Amino acid sequence: MAVTQTELPRLSVDIVSDVMCPWCIIGWLKFQKVMAHFEGRLAFHVQWHPFELNPHMPPEGEDAVEHVIRKYGITQEQSRANSGRLAAIAADLGFAFNRGPGFRMRNSFDAHRLLTWAGALEEPDQAAATGVQTALKLALFRAHFTDNRDVGDPDVLIDVAASVGLDAARAAAILDGDDYAEMVRMEEAYWADNNVTGVPAFILGGRMLIPGAQDPEAFIRVIENKVLATAA
């Protein structure tokens, strides 16, 4: 008799990331290949967690090129080359980076508040690997990197939330107050205390930390040797 989805071994995947992080969307697109590789053998449950690359970013944001040059001490030519390399990698994975003139780094705290809300709406034992939280996360990545929208702007955030089926009025109320702010701060502190110093960071099964936008093969080896082999 065929094994049903509910009978498959289940692996939790906690992803610590920031909407401002280009490697975070690249890492996710690579991880989708991992989930496809284990289809029929392993069930996944994905949850996203907050990390701010620039927690003190002002509301108006900062020109992305100037930000990278200042933060990493590189030249404008190096910044342009890095952006081109990232865009090429993303394009190969089916995602468009349109970081032209005027592209800015934004404050992502309110985006994390909405993502935390969306995560709380999901059922812990949902059958699907992803739900509305992942839908919102990907919509925010597209809004920022592809559409060059200000994902620190409440109106933009409300629109993006509504685009994935979330209640616009509730999103507006959250952004108008302090809902989920303390939860975001507590989560950020928790992951910092657990050795997450950069993003993306993937935590498999609540205990195996895999940092960075690794190629699928790295995850596959870990899952084969540390998850499926021990469950056999």
PDB file of C-alpha atoms in Angstrom:
ATOM      1  CA  MET A   1       0.000   0.000   0.000  1.00  0.00           C
ATOM      2  CA  ALA A   2       1.313   3.481  -0.877  1.00  0.00           C
ATOM      3  CA  VAL A   3       2.506   5.674   1.974  1.00  0.00           C
ATOM      4  CA  THR A   4       0.299   8.746   2.385  1.00  0.00           C
ATOM      5  CA  GLN A   5       1.596  12.237   3.005  1.00  0.00           C
ATOM      6  CA  THR A   6       0.472  12.134   6.644  1.00  0.00           C
ATOM      7  CA  GLU A   7       2.480   8.952   7.262  1.00  0.00           C
ATOM      8  CA  LEU A   8       5.748  10.405   6.040  1.00  0.00           C
ATOM      9  CA  PRO A   9       8.480  11.391   8.502  1.00  0.00           C
ATOM     10  CA  ARG A  10       8.057  15.087   9.247  1.00  0.00           C
ATOM     11  CA  LEU A  11      10.911  17.594   9.386  1.00  0.00           C
ATOM     12  CA  SER A  12      10.543  21.080  10.805  1.00  0.00           C
ATOM     13  CA  VAL A  13      12.450  23.798   8.953  1.00  0.00           C
ATOM     14  CA  ASP A  14      12.947  27.080  10.779  1.00  0.00           C
ATOM     15  CA  ILE A  15      14.367  29.781   8.522  1.00  0.00           C
ATOM     16  CA  VAL A  16      15.829  32.897  10.087  1.00  0.00           C
ATOM     17  CA  SER A  17      15.990  35.646   7.497  1.00  0.00           C
ATOM     18  CA  ASP A  18      15.429  39.268   6.542  1.00  0.00           C
ATOM     19  CA  VAL A  19      13.338  40.617   3.666  1.00  0.00           C
ATOM     20  CA  MET A  20      16.296  42.914   2.894  1.00  0.00           C
ATOM     21  CA  CYS A  21      18.658  39.970   2.328  1.00  0.00           C
ATOM     22  CA  PRO A  22      19.179  38.910  -1.307  1.00  0.00           C
ATOM     23  CA  TRP A  23      20.834  35.667  -0.228  1.00  0.00           C
ATOM     24  CA  CYS A  24      17.698  34.805   1.763  1.00  0.00           C
ATOM     25  CA  ILE A  25      15.479  34.544  -1.303  1.00  0.00           C
ATOM     26  CA  ILE A  26      18.249  32.714  -3.150  1.00  0.00           C
ATOM     27  CA  GLY A  27      18.595  30.310  -0.239  1.00  0.00           C
ATOM     28  CA  TRP A  28      14.864  29.647  -0.244  1.00  0.00           C
ATOM     29  CA  LEU A  29      14.753  28.986  -3.980  1.00  0.00           C
ATOM     30  CA  LYS A  30      17.567  26.470  -3.562  1.00  0.00           C
ATOM     31  CA  PHE A  31      15.817  24.838  -0.619  1.00  0.00           C
ATOM     32  CA  GLN A  32      12.699  24.308  -2.728  1.00  0.00           C
ATOM     33  CA  LYS A  33      14.819  21.916  -4.786  1.00  0.00           C
ATOM     34  CA  VAL A  34      15.624  20.032  -1.582  1.00  0.00           C
ATOM     35  CA  MET A  35      11.943  19.613  -0.752  1.00  0.00           C
ATOM     36  CA  ALA A  36      11.256  18.434  -4.293  1.00  0.00           C
ATOM     37  CA  HIS A  37      14.116  15.906  -4.014  1.00  0.00           C
ATOM     38  CA  PHE A  38      12.490  14.299  -0.954  1.00  0.00           C
ATOM     39  CA  GLU A  39       8.938  14.320  -2.257  1.00  0.00           C
ATOM     40  CA  GLY A  40       7.242  11.093  -1.243  1.00  0.00           C
ATOM     41  CA  ARG A  41       9.905  10.343   1.389  1.00  0.00           C
ATOM     42  CA  LEU A  42       9.730  13.265   3.805  1.00  0.00           C
ATOM     43  CA  ALA A  43       7.184  15.893   4.812  1.00  0.00           C
ATOM     44  CA  PHE A  44       8.383  19.410   5.611  1.00  0.00           C
ATOM     45  CA  HIS A  45       6.975  22.157   7.816  1.00  0.00           C
ATOM     46  CA  VAL A  46       8.467  25.591   7.169  1.00  0.00           C
ATOM     47  CA  GLN A  47       8.378  28.565   9.520  1.00  0.00           C
ATOM     48  CA  TRP A  48      10.104  31.925   9.078  1.00  0.00           C
ATOM     49  CA  HIS A  49      11.738  33.910  11.877  1.00  0.00           C
ATOM     50  CA  PRO A  50      12.930  37.529  12.082  1.00  0.00           C
ATOM     51  CA  PHE A  51      16.414  38.910  11.676  1.00  0.00           C
ATOM     52  CA  GLU A  52      17.250  42.532  10.920  1.00  0.00           C
ATOM     53  CA  LEU A  53      20.399  43.142   8.924  1.00  0.00           C
ATOM     54  CA  ASN A  54      20.068  46.839   9.704  1.00  0.00           C
ATOM     55  CA  PRO A  55      17.970  47.274  12.853  1.00  0.00           C
ATOM     56  CA  HIS A  56      18.730  50.997  13.018  1.00  0.00           C
ATOM     57  CA  MET A  57      17.766  51.770   9.432  1.00  0.00           C
ATOM     58  CA  PRO A  58      15.780  55.053   9.395  1.00  0.00           C
ATOM     59  CA  PRO A  59      12.217  55.090   8.048  1.00  0.00           C
ATOM     60  CA  GLU A  60      13.308  56.747   4.786  1.00  0.00           C
ATOM     61  CA  GLY A  61      15.787  53.970   4.118  1.00  0.00           C
ATOM     62  CA  GLU A  62      19.174  54.402   2.452  1.00  0.00           C
ATOM     63  CA  ASP A  63      20.411  54.248  -1.114  1.00  0.00           C
ATOM     64  CA  ALA A  64      21.428  50.602  -1.593  1.00  0.00           C
ATOM     65  CA  VAL A  65      24.734  51.300  -3.344  1.00  0.00           C
ATOM     66  CA  GLU A  66      25.781  53.866  -0.752  1.00  0.00           C
ATOM     67  CA  HIS A  67      24.710  51.508   2.009  1.00  0.00           C
ATOM     68  CA  VAL A  68      26.793  48.581   0.735  1.00  0.00           C
ATOM     69  CA  ILE A  69      29.848  50.770   0.100  1.00  0.00           C
ATOM     70  CA  ARG A  70      29.635  52.234   3.594  1.00  0.00           C
ATOM     71  CA  LYS A  71      28.841  48.978   5.406  1.00  0.00           C
ATOM     72  CA  TYR A  72      31.345  46.691   3.685  1.00  0.00           C
ATOM     73  CA  GLY A  73      34.046  49.152   2.666  1.00  0.00           C
ATOM     74  CA  ILE A  74      33.970  48.254  -1.022  1.00  0.00           C
ATOM     75  CA  THR A  75      34.078  50.359  -4.177  1.00  0.00           C
ATOM     76  CA  GLN A  76      31.154  51.280  -6.382  1.00  0.00           C
ATOM     77  CA  GLU A  77      32.533  48.956  -9.073  1.00  0.00           C
ATOM     78  CA  GLN A  78      32.711  46.078  -6.602  1.00  0.00           C
ATOM     79  CA  SER A  79      29.171  46.800  -5.464  1.00  0.00           C
ATOM     80  CA  ARG A  80      27.953  46.783  -9.072  1.00  0.00           C
ATOM     81  CA  ALA A  81      29.754  43.497  -9.756  1.00  0.00           C
ATOM     82  CA  ASN A  82      28.274  41.881  -6.644  1.00  0.00           C
ATOM     83  CA  SER A  83      24.781  43.015  -7.611  1.00  0.00           C
ATOM     84  CA  GLY A  84      25.215  41.576 -11.087  1.00  0.00           C
ATOM     85  CA  ARG A  85      26.373  38.249  -9.701  1.00  0.00           C
ATOM     86  CA  LEU A  86      23.409  38.049  -7.334  1.00  0.00           C
ATOM     87  CA  ALA A  87      20.975  38.960 -10.109  1.00  0.00           C
ATOM     88  CA  ALA A  88      22.394  36.219 -12.339  1.00  0.00           C
ATOM     89  CA  ILE A  89      22.130  33.582  -9.604  1.00  0.00           C
ATOM     90  CA  ALA A  90      18.559  34.633  -8.822  1.00  0.00           C
ATOM     91  CA  ALA A  91      17.587  34.657 -12.501  1.00  0.00           C
ATOM     92  CA  ASP A  92      18.828  31.081 -12.886  1.00  0.00           C
ATOM     93  CA  LEU A  93      16.470  30.159 -10.036  1.00  0.00           C
ATOM     94  CA  GLY A  94      13.509  32.003 -11.579  1.00  0.00           C
ATOM     95  CA  PHE A  95      13.546  35.204  -9.524  1.00  0.00           C
ATOM     96  CA  ALA A  96      14.073  38.729 -10.888  1.00  0.00           C
ATOM     97  CA  PHE A  97      16.251  41.305  -9.163  1.00  0.00           C
ATOM     98  CA  ASN A  98      15.447  44.745 -10.584  1.00  0.00           C
ATOM     99  CA  ARG A  99      17.730  46.856  -8.443  1.00  0.00           C
ATOM    100  CA  GLY A 100      18.097  49.878 -10.684  1.00  0.00           C
ATOM    101  CA  PRO A 101      18.780  53.525  -9.829  1.00  0.00           C
ATOM    102  CA  GLY A 102      16.892  54.605  -6.740  1.00  0.00           C
ATOM    103  CA  PHE A 103      16.832  51.154  -5.168  1.00  0.00           C
ATOM    104  CA  ARG A 104      16.970  51.567  -1.386  1.00  0.00           C
ATOM    105  CA  MET A 105      17.521  49.444   1.669  1.00  0.00           C
ATOM    106  CA  ARG A 106      14.482  49.670   3.928  1.00  0.00           C
ATOM    107  CA  ASN A 107      13.586  49.227   7.564  1.00  0.00           C
ATOM    108  CA  SER A 108      12.117  45.721   7.871  1.00  0.00           C
ATOM    109  CA  PHE A 109      10.809  45.680  11.449  1.00  0.00           C
ATOM    110  CA  ASP A 110       7.149  46.164  10.523  1.00  0.00           C
ATOM    111  CA  ALA A 111       7.435  43.542   7.792  1.00  0.00           C
ATOM    112  CA  HIS A 112       8.625  41.117  10.475  1.00  0.00           C
ATOM    113  CA  ARG A 113       5.651  42.030  12.640  1.00  0.00           C
ATOM    114  CA  LEU A 114       3.263  41.069   9.846  1.00  0.00           C
ATOM    115  CA  LEU A 115       5.211  37.876   9.149  1.00  0.00           C
ATOM    116  CA  THR A 116       4.986  36.919  12.825  1.00  0.00           C
ATOM    117  CA  TRP A 117       1.235  37.523  12.716  1.00  0.00           C
ATOM    118  CA  ALA A 118       0.909  35.412   9.569  1.00  0.00           C
ATOM    119  CA  GLY A 119       2.882  32.606  11.184  1.00  0.00           C
ATOM    120  CA  ALA A 120       0.571  32.643  14.204  1.00  0.00           C
ATOM    121  CA  LEU A 121      -2.416  32.079  11.889  1.00  0.00           C
ATOM    122  CA  GLU A 122      -1.065  28.751  10.656  1.00  0.00           C
ATOM    123  CA  GLU A 123      -1.838  25.386  12.217  1.00  0.00           C
ATOM    124  CA  PRO A 124       1.256  23.679  13.684  1.00  0.00           C
ATOM    125  CA  ASP A 125       0.176  20.339  12.203  1.00  0.00           C
ATOM    126  CA  GLN A 126      -0.874  21.626   8.775  1.00  0.00           C
ATOM    127  CA  ALA A 127      -0.320  19.056   6.042  1.00  0.00           C
ATOM    128  CA  ALA A 128       1.266  21.482   3.587  1.00  0.00           C
ATOM    129  CA  ALA A 129       4.942  22.368   3.937  1.00  0.00           C
ATOM    130  CA  THR A 130       4.150  26.072   3.666  1.00  0.00           C
ATOM    131  CA  GLY A 131       1.204  28.340   4.285  1.00  0.00           C
ATOM    132  CA  VAL A 132       0.237  32.002   4.345  1.00  0.00           C
ATOM    133  CA  GLN A 133       3.426  33.034   6.161  1.00  0.00           C
ATOM    134  CA  THR A 134       5.604  31.762   3.314  1.00  0.00           C
ATOM    135  CA  ALA A 135       3.247  33.349   0.798  1.00  0.00           C
ATOM    136  CA  LEU A 136       3.652  36.700   2.568  1.00  0.00           C
ATOM    137  CA  LYS A 137       7.428  36.310   2.835  1.00  0.00           C
ATOM    138  CA  LEU A 138       7.785  35.643  -0.885  1.00  0.00           C
ATOM    139  CA  ALA A 139       5.423  38.505  -1.745  1.00  0.00           C
ATOM    140  CA  LEU A 140       7.591  40.832   0.357  1.00  0.00           C
ATOM    141  CA  PHE A 141      10.745  39.608  -1.390  1.00  0.00           C
ATOM    142  CA  ARG A 142       9.116  40.336  -4.756  1.00  0.00           C
ATOM    143  CA  ALA A 143       7.860  43.729  -3.627  1.00  0.00           C
ATOM    144  CA  HIS A 144      11.334  44.754  -2.483  1.00  0.00           C
ATOM    145  CA  PHE A 145      13.710  43.175  -4.985  1.00  0.00           C
ATOM    146  CA  THR A 146      11.561  42.886  -8.110  1.00  0.00           C
ATOM    147  CA  ASP A 147       9.091  45.774  -7.864  1.00  0.00           C
ATOM    148  CA  ASN A 148      11.290  48.215  -5.883  1.00  0.00           C
ATOM    149  CA  ARG A 149       8.472  49.018  -3.441  1.00  0.00           C
ATOM    150  CA  ASP A 150       9.042  50.444   0.019  1.00  0.00           C
ATOM    151  CA  VAL A 151       8.305  47.506   2.318  1.00  0.00           C
ATOM    152  CA  GLY A 152       8.762  49.810   5.296  1.00  0.00           C
ATOM    153  CA  ASP A 153       5.707  51.819   4.200  1.00  0.00           C
ATOM    154  CA  PRO A 154       2.520  50.726   6.013  1.00  0.00           C
ATOM    155  CA  ASP A 155       0.371  51.200   2.909  1.00  0.00           C
ATOM    156  CA  VAL A 156       2.661  48.953   0.887  1.00  0.00           C
ATOM    157  CA  LEU A 157       2.716  46.352   3.649  1.00  0.00           C
ATOM    158  CA  ILE A 158      -1.072  46.330   3.887  1.00  0.00           C
ATOM    159  CA  ASP A 159      -1.361  45.919   0.128  1.00  0.00           C
ATOM    160  CA  VAL A 160       1.139  43.060   0.059  1.00  0.00           C
ATOM    161  CA  ALA A 161      -0.590  41.332   2.967  1.00  0.00           C
ATOM    162  CA  ALA A 162      -3.969  41.611   1.238  1.00  0.00           C
ATOM    163  CA  SER A 163      -2.452  40.201  -1.972  1.00  0.00           C
ATOM    164  CA  VAL A 164      -1.868  36.850  -0.245  1.00  0.00           C
ATOM    165  CA  GLY A 165      -5.318  36.732   1.341  1.00  0.00           C
ATOM    166  CA  LEU A 166      -4.601  38.279   4.730  1.00  0.00           C
ATOM    167  CA  ASP A 167      -7.106  40.653   6.310  1.00  0.00           C
ATOM    168  CA  ALA A 168      -6.141  44.187   5.285  1.00  0.00           C
ATOM    169  CA  ALA A 169      -7.974  45.821   8.190  1.00  0.00           C
ATOM    170  CA  ARG A 170      -6.203  43.607  10.715  1.00  0.00           C
ATOM    171  CA  ALA A 171      -2.849  44.274   9.036  1.00  0.00           C
ATOM    172  CA  ALA A 172      -3.526  48.016   9.273  1.00  0.00           C
ATOM    173  CA  ALA A 173      -4.424  47.714  12.952  1.00  0.00           C
ATOM    174  CA  ILE A 174      -1.217  45.806  13.686  1.00  0.00           C
ATOM    175  CA  LEU A 175       0.899  48.400  11.921  1.00  0.00           C
ATOM    176  CA  ASP A 176      -0.922  51.247  13.661  1.00  0.00           C
ATOM    177  CA  GLY A 177      -0.016  49.837  17.078  1.00  0.00           C
ATOM    178  CA  ASP A 178       2.640  47.701  18.738  1.00  0.00           C
ATOM    179  CA  ASP A 179       1.178  44.241  18.156  1.00  0.00           C
ATOM    180  CA  TYR A 180       3.859  41.566  17.675  1.00  0.00           C
ATOM    181  CA  ALA A 181       6.680  44.055  18.267  1.00  0.00           C
ATOM    182  CA  GLU A 182       7.815  42.438  21.500  1.00  0.00           C
ATOM    183  CA  MET A 183       7.494  38.982  19.962  1.00  0.00           C
ATOM    184  CA  VAL A 184       9.768  39.999  17.087  1.00  0.00           C
ATOM    185  CA  ARG A 185      12.348  41.368  19.497  1.00  0.00           C
ATOM    186  CA  MET A 186      12.196  38.229  21.636  1.00  0.00           C
ATOM    187  CA  GLU A 187      12.642  35.980  18.609  1.00  0.00           C
ATOM    188  CA  GLU A 188      15.571  38.020  17.349  1.00  0.00           C
ATOM    189  CA  ALA A 189      17.224  37.731  20.754  1.00  0.00           C
ATOM    190  CA  TYR A 190      16.514  34.001  20.907  1.00  0.00           C
ATOM    191  CA  TRP A 191      18.174  33.246  17.587  1.00  0.00           C
ATOM    192  CA  ALA A 192      21.124  35.499  18.394  1.00  0.00           C
ATOM    193  CA  ASP A 193      21.575  33.523  21.622  1.00  0.00           C
ATOM    194  CA  ASN A 194      21.530  30.335  19.549  1.00  0.00           C
ATOM    195  CA  ASN A 195      24.466  31.285  17.334  1.00  0.00           C
ATOM    196  CA  VAL A 196      22.554  32.781  14.397  1.00  0.00           C
ATOM    197  CA  THR A 197      24.763  35.719  13.450  1.00  0.00           C
ATOM    198  CA  GLY A 198      23.930  35.947   9.740  1.00  0.00           C
ATOM    199  CA  VAL A 199      21.170  35.017   7.344  1.00  0.00           C
ATOM    200  CA  PRO A 200      19.747  32.963   5.897  1.00  0.00           C
ATOM    201  CA  ALA A 201      20.031  30.327   8.583  1.00  0.00           C
ATOM    202  CA  PHE A 202      18.162  27.032   8.294  1.00  0.00           C
ATOM    203  CA  ILE A 203      17.479  24.988  11.419  1.00  0.00           C
ATOM    204  CA  LEU A 204      16.389  21.451  10.606  1.00  0.00           C
ATOM    205  CA  GLY A 205      14.472  19.450  13.160  1.00  0.00           C
ATOM    206  CA  GLY A 206      15.039  22.122  15.781  1.00  0.00           C
ATOM    207  CA  ARG A 207      18.712  21.193  16.200  1.00  0.00           C
ATOM    208  CA  MET A 208      20.724  21.159  12.963  1.00  0.00           C
ATOM    209  CA  LEU A 209      21.888  24.638  11.912  1.00  0.00           C
ATOM    210  CA  ILE A 210      22.869  25.097   8.273  1.00  0.00           C
ATOM    211  CA  PRO A 211      24.027  28.664   7.614  1.00  0.00           C
ATOM    212  CA  GLY A 212      23.900  30.519   4.332  1.00  0.00           C
ATOM    213  CA  ALA A 213      22.347  29.953   0.922  1.00  0.00           C
ATOM    214  CA  GLN A 214      23.813  26.476   0.533  1.00  0.00           C
ATOM    215  CA  ASP A 215      23.429  24.427  -2.629  1.00  0.00           C
ATOM    216  CA  PRO A 216      20.762  21.706  -2.428  1.00  0.00           C
ATOM    217  CA  GLU A 217      23.380  18.963  -2.161  1.00  0.00           C
ATOM    218  CA  ALA A 218      24.523  20.232   1.241  1.00  0.00           C
ATOM    219  CA  PHE A 219      21.016  19.926   2.672  1.00  0.00           C
ATOM    220  CA  ILE A 220      20.411  16.595   0.991  1.00  0.00           C
ATOM    221  CA  ARG A 221      23.510  15.081   2.601  1.00  0.00           C
ATOM    222  CA  VAL A 222      22.503  16.277   6.057  1.00  0.00           C
ATOM    223  CA  ILE A 223      18.920  15.074   5.707  1.00  0.00           C
ATOM    224  CA  GLU A 224      19.952  11.694   4.326  1.00  0.00           C
ATOM    225  CA  ASN A 225      22.569  11.091   7.033  1.00  0.00           C
ATOM    226  CA  LYS A 226      21.091  12.842  10.057  1.00  0.00           C
ATOM    227  CA  VAL A 227      17.334  12.558   9.555  1.00  0.00           C
ATOM    228  CA  LEU A 228      16.312   9.660   7.357  1.00  0.00           C
ATOM    229  CA  ALA A 229      19.160   7.310   8.293  1.00  0.00           C
ATOM    230  CA  THR A 230      18.454   7.682  12.002  1.00  0.00           C
ATOM    231  CA  ALA A 231      14.704   7.277  11.463  1.00  0.00           C
ATOM    232  CA  ALA A 232      15.086   4.042   9.481  1.00  0.00           C
TER     233      ALA A 232
END
